[in-house]
Amino acid sequence: MTEATAPTSQPDGGGDNAHGHGHGASKAALAVGAIGIVFGDIGTSPLYAFRETFAGAANIAIDRMHVLGVVSLIFWSMVIVVALQYVTILMRADNKGQGGSLALIALISRHIGQTKYAWLVVLLGVFATSLFYGDSMITPAISVLSAVEGLTVVDAGLQSYVIPIALVLLVCLFVLQQRGTAKVGALFAPVMIIWFTTLAGLGLNQIVQHPEILWALNPYYAVMFFVTDGFVAFLAMGAVVLAVTGSEALYSDMGHFGRGPMRLSWFGFVMPCLLLNYFGQGAMIASLPAEQAAEVVKSPFFLLASEEFRLPLVILATVATFIASQAVISGAFSITHQAMQLGFMPRMTIRHTSETEAGQIYIPIINWALMVAVILLVLTFQSSSNLAAAYGIAVTGAVTIDTLLMGVLFVGVWKWKWWYAAPVVIFFLIIDGAYFAANLFKVPQGGWFPLVVGLIAFTLLTTWARGRKLMRERMHETALPIEIFAKSAKNSATRVPGTAIFMASQTAGVPSALLHNIKHNKVLHERVVILTVLIADSPYVDPEERCEYHDLGDGFYRAILHYGFMEETDVPQGLKKMQRCGGEFDMMHTSFFLSRQTLLASDKPGMPIWREKIFAWMLRNAATAMDFFNLPTNRVVELGSQVEI
């Protein structure tokens, strides 16, 4: 059975109520928790963002004017992209408390319906999600590698140990995923609070000594950077954007903590700490003679600390990047789960790693695929500076797409007049589009990697969604109405004791498993239930609206279980709530019959043969419905059929 998607008419909102972490906790407690889980990606950017702006391909002169220009550009980028676009505006666009590209397109689709441009909105959201997979591969590699590279600041002779140490740490990171973060997660917030406090302290020390760096708060210096350097300043944007990587992840993680606590932790703690560090790095570089500054800018973050504190700083940075990488990997699990529920990915084995936190999941195939990709990235690119060329294009691509979706949100959901929405969208599109365009120049140096990953993921996601639609259509063409079947079958087959549940992807017609069962076994159970699981385009479904049933007479019932795209589809648990469907369900006297389709590629109009073959491969390798729906293993019967699309 393949899960279907059903619209829901429930109102939006609830952004301050987290269904995941700490539901019901105080706003302050959730804000502290968010510091440990959500802000790791953007919080470790000071390790490499400022350095890459000067040490990258732009070849910017290291003098007071350019330092002020770069710091000003970082400050205003953080204000406009992160604080204004994401934290202030997009966090208002929650889908029952959930954020992210998939949640956003589900929210938009629910309001604009099947308009002629609805398909474009879906494709944009799917492509933004696809780019996230490239980001989730590069983030652990560049973060951990940049932290371990701090050892060369402590002792240049340790250079040869950087890659082996980074690889060991990364392998440990992925191996630990299957154990979950329930036990060690409590340490994340204290460690990250220490990290951000250290960032602020190191930066403030330099600002106090060289307060003239505060002139960078004036956007005049960012503008003059472009006036004097032109194209070089434009190229520098490809590195400056590294300071705001993680902004899209903030929106995606909103469901764990709620927008109120996340805004509190961002404006009240995280953003000030980050800015103090960037201003501190700028103050240190601007105060040095040109020749010395050229050396220091190769690793400005670790040189903010005095010599005796550099090794402890390297250790702290490594732990912080470890936590940041853990959050990105968990985000990949969450996005994959959403994509499965919304029908863009085949079923995969999902393991819950916490008895109390429903959002803590582990998807083995995603974990090991990410690990292999991250190891190959480290071995191929060798340094965080080389990886920086690959980083950014996935993030800026996703941010630009979110800006376009934001325009649809303004007009289609929030019902703004287009002349109000257009100036806002155009403003952000100019900023985000400029960052994306600057990153396109990094494609030959490594920017191709996230684009290739995104293209592959996009092809797989759209192929699966299209294939499912075609397969449903083919099955519907030959479907027999259940009412006719029930009347004809009651006298043509022997009724045996017990309950038979036939899983069906459609809410109409007779599932193929039921037809095959009566054809080959020539028996019907006393109670026959045709069960469909529908996934709503909202993250959670009210438990009171979980179950729906229809009595078809003669012991036949059609039942529907409704779930949100963030919920676990536990069919036995759902059936416990469905006592009106001919009585309670005793699992010891209930058999589940599943249809297992084998796809035959054909020349029928629908998809090109190569996509049909990809869909067939995905269908063969999908997790069984038994695992996905938590069905009791000793009560399941699978009956196969062949389908041409």
XYZ file of C-alpha atoms in Angstrom:
645
model
C 0.000 0.000 0.000
C 1.164 3.495 -0.741
C 0.110 6.280 1.575
C -2.012 8.997 0.030
C -2.227 12.698 0.638
C -5.412 14.355 1.794
C -6.079 18.048 2.303
C -7.243 19.335 5.599
C -9.257 22.415 6.383
C -7.936 23.000 9.866
C -6.686 26.520 10.595
C -3.023 27.367 10.552
C -1.041 28.622 13.458
C 0.468 27.345 16.616
C 3.989 28.449 15.885
C 4.737 28.979 19.549
C 3.568 25.525 20.503
C 6.201 22.935 19.802
C 4.983 19.435 19.114
C 8.488 18.098 19.446
C 11.068 19.075 22.016
C 9.826 20.126 25.355
C 6.156 20.500 24.536
C 4.582 22.422 27.378
C 7.894 23.719 28.706
C 8.389 27.380 29.533
C 9.425 29.807 26.822
C 12.790 30.407 28.513
C 13.499 26.658 28.807
C 12.637 26.135 25.136
C 14.850 29.096 24.186
C 17.789 27.503 26.026
C 17.085 24.158 24.350
C 17.028 25.831 20.942
C 20.547 27.202 21.537
C 21.809 23.629 21.867
C 19.979 22.104 18.912
C 19.059 24.722 16.317
C 21.865 27.281 16.077
C 24.884 24.997 15.701
C 25.214 25.422 11.929
C 25.180 29.221 11.883
C 26.952 29.282 15.255
C 30.109 27.596 13.941
C 30.404 29.831 10.859
C 32.891 32.235 12.553
C 35.465 29.439 12.212
C 35.744 30.031 8.468
C 33.381 32.754 7.144
C 35.525 35.858 7.818
C 38.706 34.014 6.825
C 37.329 32.858 3.481
C 36.199 36.365 2.531
C 39.838 37.488 2.435
C 41.609 34.188 1.748
C 39.194 33.084 -0.975
C 39.218 33.669 -4.717
C 38.184 37.338 -4.474
C 41.724 38.374 -3.425
C 40.649 41.397 -1.396
C 43.255 43.847 -0.130
C 43.672 43.684 3.642
C 43.347 47.261 4.885
C 41.057 49.253 7.152
C 38.556 50.191 4.435
C 38.135 46.631 3.187
C 37.899 45.152 6.689
C 35.172 47.660 7.587
C 33.409 46.872 4.303
C 33.466 43.099 4.873
C 32.350 43.337 8.511
C 29.574 45.751 7.524
C 28.473 43.341 4.783
C 28.397 40.447 7.268
C 26.399 42.519 9.765
C 23.762 43.662 7.282
C 23.525 40.214 5.682
C 22.753 38.730 9.074
C 20.195 41.459 9.772
C 18.410 41.222 6.402
C 18.591 37.499 5.574
C 18.459 35.832 8.977
C 16.849 38.311 11.362
C 14.362 39.947 8.994
C 13.568 37.402 6.261
C 13.613 34.179 8.266
C 13.236 34.908 11.966
C 10.789 37.810 11.605
C 8.789 37.053 8.437
C 9.009 33.400 7.412
C 8.660 32.078 10.948
C 5.140 33.525 10.847
C 4.414 31.064 8.015
C 4.103 27.973 10.159
C 2.093 24.929 9.164
C 0.559 23.959 12.531
C 3.855 24.952 14.150
C 6.115 23.292 11.563
C 8.494 25.116 9.223
C 10.725 24.296 6.264
C 10.228 24.151 2.507
C 7.999 21.056 2.509
C 5.793 22.373 5.323
C 5.587 25.708 3.481
C 4.465 24.190 0.167
C 1.898 22.055 2.030
C 0.571 25.229 3.666
C 0.479 27.136 0.361
C -1.071 24.230 -1.560
C -3.863 23.972 0.986
C -4.829 27.592 0.338
C -4.307 28.012 -3.408
C -5.734 24.591 -4.320
C -5.317 23.107 -7.783
C -4.589 26.335 -9.638
C -2.620 26.238 -12.876
C 0.566 27.378 -11.106
C 0.252 25.068 -8.067
C 2.568 22.490 -9.663
C 5.327 25.120 -9.969
C 5.082 25.923 -6.246
C 5.461 22.224 -5.430
C 8.458 21.833 -7.751
C 10.187 24.857 -6.191
C 9.692 23.470 -2.691
C 10.913 20.029 -3.717
C 14.035 21.514 -5.326
C 14.782 23.541 -2.171
C 14.464 20.308 -0.188
C 16.758 18.541 -2.665
C 19.430 21.215 -2.198
C 19.257 20.624 1.557
C 20.762 17.160 1.063
C 23.857 18.700 -0.511
C 24.064 21.120 2.409
C 23.702 18.294 4.948
C 26.719 16.553 3.389
C 29.002 19.597 3.289
C 28.139 21.030 6.731
C 29.625 18.192 8.857
C 32.709 18.036 6.633
C 33.554 21.761 6.637
C 32.580 22.325 10.281
C 34.582 19.480 11.839
C 37.515 19.993 9.470
C 37.725 23.738 10.226
C 37.738 23.034 13.969
C 40.427 20.346 13.792
C 42.542 22.608 11.557
C 42.932 24.788 14.642
C 45.580 22.279 15.752
C 47.931 23.754 13.140
C 47.660 27.108 14.910
C 48.738 25.418 18.146
C 51.551 23.493 16.428
C 52.244 23.654 12.672
C 53.728 20.148 12.875
C 50.267 18.678 13.495
C 49.131 19.385 9.909
C 49.424 15.730 8.852
C 47.065 14.650 11.658
C 44.197 16.981 10.700
C 42.457 14.792 8.115
C 42.814 11.476 10.037
C 41.445 13.077 13.231
C 38.569 14.714 11.329
C 37.673 11.411 9.643
C 37.672 9.519 12.951
C 35.416 12.150 14.523
C 33.031 12.104 11.556
C 32.780 8.314 11.495
C 32.059 8.339 15.246
C 29.408 11.005 14.641
C 27.494 8.830 12.168
C 27.941 5.618 14.144
C 26.450 7.311 17.222
C 23.333 8.383 15.298
C 21.638 5.017 15.750
C 21.782 5.471 19.518
C 19.972 8.799 19.289
C 20.596 11.962 21.280
C 18.146 11.397 24.116
C 20.920 10.796 26.671
C 23.600 13.211 25.466
C 21.189 15.850 24.168
C 20.967 17.393 27.632
C 24.633 18.390 27.260
C 24.104 20.203 23.964
C 22.640 23.411 25.398
C 25.306 23.943 28.128
C 28.140 23.263 25.660
C 26.699 25.603 23.017
C 26.037 28.312 25.618
C 29.718 28.072 26.598
C 30.628 28.197 22.895
C 28.586 31.312 22.126
C 29.778 33.005 25.321
C 33.370 32.266 24.263
C 32.665 33.733 20.821
C 31.357 36.907 22.428
C 34.229 37.153 24.917
C 36.956 36.715 22.298
C 35.356 39.307 20.041
C 34.607 41.815 22.797
C 38.238 41.724 23.935
C 39.366 42.956 20.512
C 36.519 45.468 20.149
C 37.443 47.108 23.457
C 41.031 47.489 22.253
C 40.025 48.729 18.785
C 36.543 50.284 19.053
C 36.845 51.942 15.638
C 35.593 48.653 14.117
C 32.099 49.687 15.270
C 31.999 52.068 12.303
C 31.117 48.919 10.333
C 27.583 49.174 11.746
C 27.124 51.941 9.187
C 25.957 50.445 5.832
C 28.008 53.190 4.134
C 31.095 50.978 4.384
C 29.351 48.008 2.753
C 28.198 50.277 -0.069
C 31.680 51.806 -0.490
C 33.117 48.289 -0.682
C 31.057 47.749 -3.848
C 31.731 51.244 -5.190
C 35.513 50.885 -4.950
C 35.919 47.192 -5.778
C 32.937 46.433 -8.002
C 33.151 42.856 -9.308
C 35.656 41.816 -6.615
C 33.155 42.851 -3.934
C 30.468 40.898 -5.771
C 32.653 37.770 -5.718
C 33.294 38.352 -2.009
C 29.575 37.868 -1.396
C 30.136 34.188 -2.176
C 32.230 33.963 0.999
C 30.299 36.484 3.112
C 27.202 34.300 2.760
C 28.999 31.628 4.799
C 28.174 33.804 7.819
C 24.451 33.185 7.315
C 24.501 29.495 6.388
C 22.007 27.729 8.578
C 19.295 30.362 8.174
C 17.022 27.976 6.228
C 17.658 25.322 8.894
C 16.336 27.719 11.554
C 13.019 27.796 9.737
C 12.979 24.006 9.292
C 13.644 23.418 13.010
C 10.880 25.749 14.170
C 8.559 22.826 14.943
C 10.826 21.579 17.713
C 10.725 24.711 19.842
C 8.204 27.216 18.453
C 8.912 30.597 16.904
C 8.665 32.566 20.174
C 11.487 30.725 22.005
C 13.626 30.670 18.860
C 13.239 34.402 18.347
C 14.130 34.964 21.988
C 17.309 32.889 21.771
C 18.305 34.420 18.397
C 17.830 38.106 19.200
C 18.662 37.820 22.890
C 21.785 35.673 22.737
C 22.951 34.001 19.523
C 22.980 36.959 17.131
C 24.796 39.337 19.549
C 27.447 36.677 20.272
C 28.062 36.001 16.590
C 28.293 39.681 15.696
C 30.683 40.388 18.564
C 32.991 37.669 17.244
C 32.898 38.862 13.633
C 33.527 42.451 14.743
C 36.349 41.167 16.975
C 38.015 39.325 14.080
C 37.716 42.475 11.987
C 39.129 44.658 14.788
C 42.152 42.366 15.180
C 42.939 42.283 11.452
C 42.415 46.043 10.956
C 44.834 46.843 13.799
C 47.750 44.869 12.318
C 50.367 45.936 9.759
C 49.618 44.673 6.245
C 52.213 41.866 6.208
C 51.229 40.547 9.640
C 47.518 40.864 8.819
C 48.046 38.730 5.688
C 49.324 35.898 7.898
C 46.803 36.284 10.694
C 43.828 36.328 8.287
C 44.624 32.710 7.348
C 43.250 31.646 10.741
C 41.829 34.702 12.518
C 39.369 32.869 14.750
C 41.887 30.835 16.753
C 44.358 33.732 16.892
C 41.749 35.771 18.794
C 42.802 33.707 21.834
C 46.132 34.031 23.553
C 48.576 31.165 22.993
C 47.849 29.260 26.215
C 44.108 29.152 25.473
C 44.293 28.039 21.839
C 44.323 24.284 22.471
C 41.272 24.450 24.787
C 39.603 26.629 22.126
C 40.313 23.989 19.459
C 38.770 21.315 21.689
C 35.695 23.474 22.390
C 35.335 24.286 18.673
C 35.536 20.582 17.806
C 32.798 19.711 20.296
C 30.636 22.586 19.005
C 31.022 21.475 15.379
C 30.243 17.902 16.442
C 26.953 19.132 17.936
C 26.234 21.324 14.895
C 26.786 18.373 12.568
C 24.528 16.191 14.691
C 21.736 18.746 14.313
C 22.147 18.872 10.510
C 22.050 15.075 10.236
C 18.941 14.941 12.423
C 17.459 17.587 10.125
C 18.096 15.303 7.136
C 16.195 12.520 8.945
C 13.298 14.874 9.667
C 13.123 16.211 6.092
C 13.220 12.660 4.722
C 10.387 11.617 7.033
C 8.292 14.576 5.862
C 9.044 13.735 2.218
C 7.949 10.127 2.759
C 4.701 11.156 4.406
C 3.913 13.712 1.700
C 4.516 11.142 -1.036
C 7.851 12.327 -2.457
C 9.936 9.383 -1.252
C 9.434 5.639 -0.936
C 8.983 4.100 2.478
C 12.223 3.693 4.438
C 13.004 1.975 7.696
C 12.559 4.462 10.533
C 13.728 3.807 14.079
C 12.699 5.902 17.042
C 15.629 6.638 19.334
C 13.680 8.132 22.238
C 10.730 6.845 24.230
C 9.596 10.370 25.088
C 10.509 12.514 22.045
C 8.544 11.537 18.922
C 10.731 13.752 16.722
C 13.949 11.848 17.478
C 14.234 9.355 14.637
C 16.993 7.477 12.848
C 16.870 6.445 9.170
C 19.743 3.993 8.501
C 20.003 4.382 4.711
C 20.148 8.198 4.948
C 22.712 8.041 7.763
C 25.143 5.754 5.928
C 24.699 7.554 2.587
C 25.566 10.860 4.295
C 28.580 9.265 6.008
C 30.016 7.952 2.738
C 29.457 11.336 1.060
C 31.082 13.264 3.941
C 34.145 10.974 3.983
C 34.554 11.358 0.215
C 34.243 15.137 0.555
C 37.000 15.315 3.187
C 39.314 13.048 1.197
C 38.639 14.928 -2.061
C 38.770 18.549 -0.895
C 41.391 18.042 1.880
C 40.782 21.380 3.653
C 37.923 23.557 4.887
C 39.045 26.362 2.535
C 38.581 24.079 -0.469
C 35.225 22.931 0.893
C 34.137 26.557 1.278
C 34.026 26.743 -2.519
C 31.392 23.990 -2.504
C 29.523 25.482 0.435
C 27.017 28.247 0.005
C 25.437 27.485 -3.355
C 22.994 24.980 -1.851
C 22.094 27.396 0.950
C 21.678 30.434 -1.307
C 19.685 28.364 -3.786
C 17.281 27.251 -1.054
C 17.034 30.805 0.327
C 16.240 32.222 -3.129
C 13.518 29.603 -3.633
C 12.088 30.409 -0.198
C 11.911 34.057 -1.282
C 9.839 33.106 -4.336
C 7.585 30.927 -2.161
C 7.312 33.853 0.252
C 5.765 35.902 -2.563
C 3.132 33.204 -3.145
C 2.577 33.079 0.617
C 1.939 36.837 0.810
C -0.631 36.846 -1.989
C -2.153 33.350 -1.819
C -2.257 32.707 1.936
C -1.980 36.042 3.732
C -4.043 37.768 1.000
C -1.774 40.801 0.620
C -2.423 43.097 -2.324
C 0.203 42.472 -4.967
C 1.474 46.069 -4.817
C 2.258 45.521 -1.109
C 3.869 42.131 -1.653
C 5.908 42.967 -4.774
C 8.323 45.548 -3.233
C 9.062 43.253 -0.263
C 9.679 40.206 -2.437
C 11.759 42.156 -4.974
C 13.930 43.578 -2.162
C 14.727 40.140 -0.745
C 15.050 38.628 -4.218
C 17.728 41.194 -5.134
C 19.704 40.383 -1.965
C 19.279 36.592 -2.076
C 19.650 36.458 -5.860
C 22.926 38.385 -5.647
C 24.304 35.902 -3.133
C 23.209 32.981 -5.310
C 24.728 34.579 -8.429
C 28.021 35.196 -6.600
C 28.128 31.547 -5.579
C 27.618 30.408 -9.173
C 31.173 31.563 -9.852
C 32.312 28.889 -7.379
C 30.797 26.045 -9.427
C 34.112 25.035 -11.112
C 35.943 25.016 -7.736
C 33.464 22.677 -6.035
C 30.083 24.368 -6.200
C 29.092 21.683 -8.699
C 28.849 19.113 -5.893
C 25.707 20.359 -4.078
C 24.118 21.122 -7.459
C 24.696 17.535 -8.632
C 23.394 16.146 -5.324
C 20.381 18.452 -5.533
C 19.657 17.437 -9.141
C 19.851 13.723 -8.276
C 17.614 14.170 -5.226
C 15.155 16.277 -7.248
C 14.984 13.608 -9.959
C 14.331 10.859 -7.401
C 11.702 12.848 -5.478
C 9.753 13.921 -8.557
C 10.054 10.506 -10.185
C 8.593 8.827 -7.121
C 5.734 11.330 -6.843
C 4.910 11.045 -10.564
C 5.219 7.244 -10.556
C 2.876 6.900 -7.579
C 0.307 9.096 -9.298
C 0.483 7.062 -12.522
C 0.301 3.756 -10.668
C -2.778 4.907 -8.767
C -4.418 5.973 -12.011
C -3.735 2.584 -13.644
C -5.082 0.726 -10.623
C -8.152 2.982 -10.483
C -8.942 2.228 -14.129
C -9.470 -1.455 -13.295
C -10.906 -0.989 -9.807
C -14.227 -2.661 -9.021
C -16.689 -0.699 -6.841
C -16.670 -2.189 -3.339
C -20.472 -2.107 -3.034
C -20.887 -4.348 -6.087
C -18.079 -6.632 -4.922
C -19.540 -7.017 -1.412
C -22.940 -8.079 -2.722
C -21.528 -10.580 -5.215
C -18.886 -12.024 -2.867
C -21.119 -12.749 0.136
C -22.640 -15.793 -1.541
C -19.680 -16.925 -3.635
C -17.107 -17.509 -0.898
C -16.980 -19.357 2.401
C -16.947 -17.061 5.461
C -14.367 -17.994 8.098
C -13.964 -16.636 11.671
C -11.783 -13.619 12.375
C -10.997 -10.245 10.872
C -9.176 -9.523 7.613
C -7.780 -6.045 7.034
C -6.876 -5.238 3.438
C -4.585 -2.221 3.130
C -5.517 0.055 0.221
C -3.981 3.230 -1.210
C -7.352 4.489 -2.463
C -10.562 5.265 -0.610
C -12.597 3.762 -3.456
C -12.583 0.423 -5.256
C -11.438 -3.051 -4.220
C -7.744 -3.559 -3.369
C -5.958 -6.128 -5.524
C -5.037 -8.192 -2.450
C -8.739 -8.788 -1.741
C -9.395 -9.858 -5.340
C -6.402 -12.234 -5.307
C -7.392 -13.660 -1.936
C -10.904 -14.602 -3.013
C -9.621 -15.843 -6.389
C -6.998 -18.190 -4.954
C -8.235 -18.984 -1.420
C -12.001 -18.703 -2.102
C -12.707 -17.589 1.473
C -13.759 -14.386 3.200
C -13.400 -13.557 6.887
C -16.464 -12.733 8.969
C -15.303 -9.135 9.134
C -13.555 -7.599 6.117
C -12.058 -4.124 6.593
C -10.556 -2.149 3.717
C -8.158 0.246 5.429
C -6.574 3.354 3.938
C -3.998 5.561 5.666
C -4.243 9.184 4.563
C -1.459 11.688 5.243
C -2.722 15.251 5.665
C -0.808 18.328 4.502
C -0.614 19.492 8.123
C 1.998 18.139 10.552
C -0.469 16.779 13.124
C -4.055 15.549 13.063
C -6.432 15.965 15.986
C -6.724 12.520 17.665
C -10.500 12.988 17.655
C -10.366 13.088 13.842
C -7.951 10.172 13.478
C -10.531 7.491 12.629
C -13.236 7.342 9.997
C -15.316 4.339 8.964
C -18.234 3.328 6.750
C -20.377 0.211 7.202
C -20.861 -1.346 3.758
C -23.063 -4.167 5.017
C -22.595 -7.963 4.984
C -19.549 -7.691 7.271
C -17.680 -5.291 4.967
C -16.271 -1.988 6.264
C -14.205 0.800 4.774
C -11.941 2.454 7.342
C -9.622 5.475 7.101
C -6.866 6.516 9.499
C -5.696 10.142 9.236
C -2.156 11.183 10.199
C -0.126 14.369 9.886
C 3.133 14.379 7.939
C 5.146 14.602 11.173
C 3.379 11.700 12.883
C 4.255 8.026 13.064
C 1.757 5.863 11.167
C 1.087 3.195 13.797
C -1.878 1.241 12.393
C -2.446 -1.193 15.326
C -2.479 1.760 17.722
C -4.911 3.616 15.460
C -7.209 0.597 15.252
C -7.531 0.553 19.028
C -9.388 3.858 18.719
C -11.703 2.479 16.033
C -14.086 0.392 18.124
C -17.177 1.322 16.094
C -15.971 -0.634 13.047
C -17.850 -3.835 13.916
C -16.296 -4.106 17.365
C -12.789 -4.075 18.835
C -9.778 -5.377 16.922
C -8.036 -8.326 18.557
C -4.610 -8.570 16.931
C -4.453 -12.326 17.652
C -7.551 -12.856 15.472
C -6.767 -10.222 12.828
C -4.874 -10.783 9.588
C -3.409 -7.990 7.466
C -3.356 -8.486 3.700
C -0.961 -6.295 1.710
C -0.749 -5.728 -2.031
C 2.811 -5.796 -3.338
C 3.027 -4.348 -6.820
C 5.692 -5.272 -9.346
C 6.115 -2.538 -11.907
C 6.450 -3.346 -15.583
C 7.996 -0.557 -17.637
C 5.995 0.073 -20.800
C 5.622 2.513 -23.674
C 2.365 3.898 -22.298
C 2.336 7.698 -22.073
C 3.296 8.864 -18.603
C 7.032 8.880 -17.920
C 10.111 8.241 -20.069
C 11.359 4.639 -19.855
C 14.469 5.667 -17.901
C 12.327 7.295 -15.214
C 10.027 4.270 -15.128
C 13.058 2.073 -14.478
C 14.201 4.380 -11.667
C 10.708 4.264 -10.165
C 10.653 0.461 -10.441
C 14.024 0.290 -8.661
C 12.772 2.586 -5.886
C 9.604 0.505 -5.564
C 11.595 -2.735 -5.227
C 13.844 -1.278 -2.553
C 11.174 0.497 -0.509
C 10.634 -0.688 3.052
C 7.675 -3.005 3.408
C 4.337 -1.623 4.502
C 4.566 -4.041 7.432
C 7.490 -2.083 8.890
C 6.229 1.345 7.910
C 2.793 0.856 9.487
C 4.093 -1.114 12.511
C 2.023 -4.175 11.645
C 2.540 -7.348 13.723
C 4.959 -9.481 11.712
C 3.167 -12.779 12.376
C -0.201 -11.448 11.190
C 0.731 -10.216 7.696
C 0.067 -11.840 4.313
C 1.465 -10.286 1.116
C -0.150 -10.892 -2.273
C 1.641 -9.661 -5.389
C 0.362 -8.120 -8.584
C 1.848 -6.528 -11.700
C 1.153 -2.998 -12.898
C 2.113 -1.235 -16.127
C 2.512 2.542 -16.096
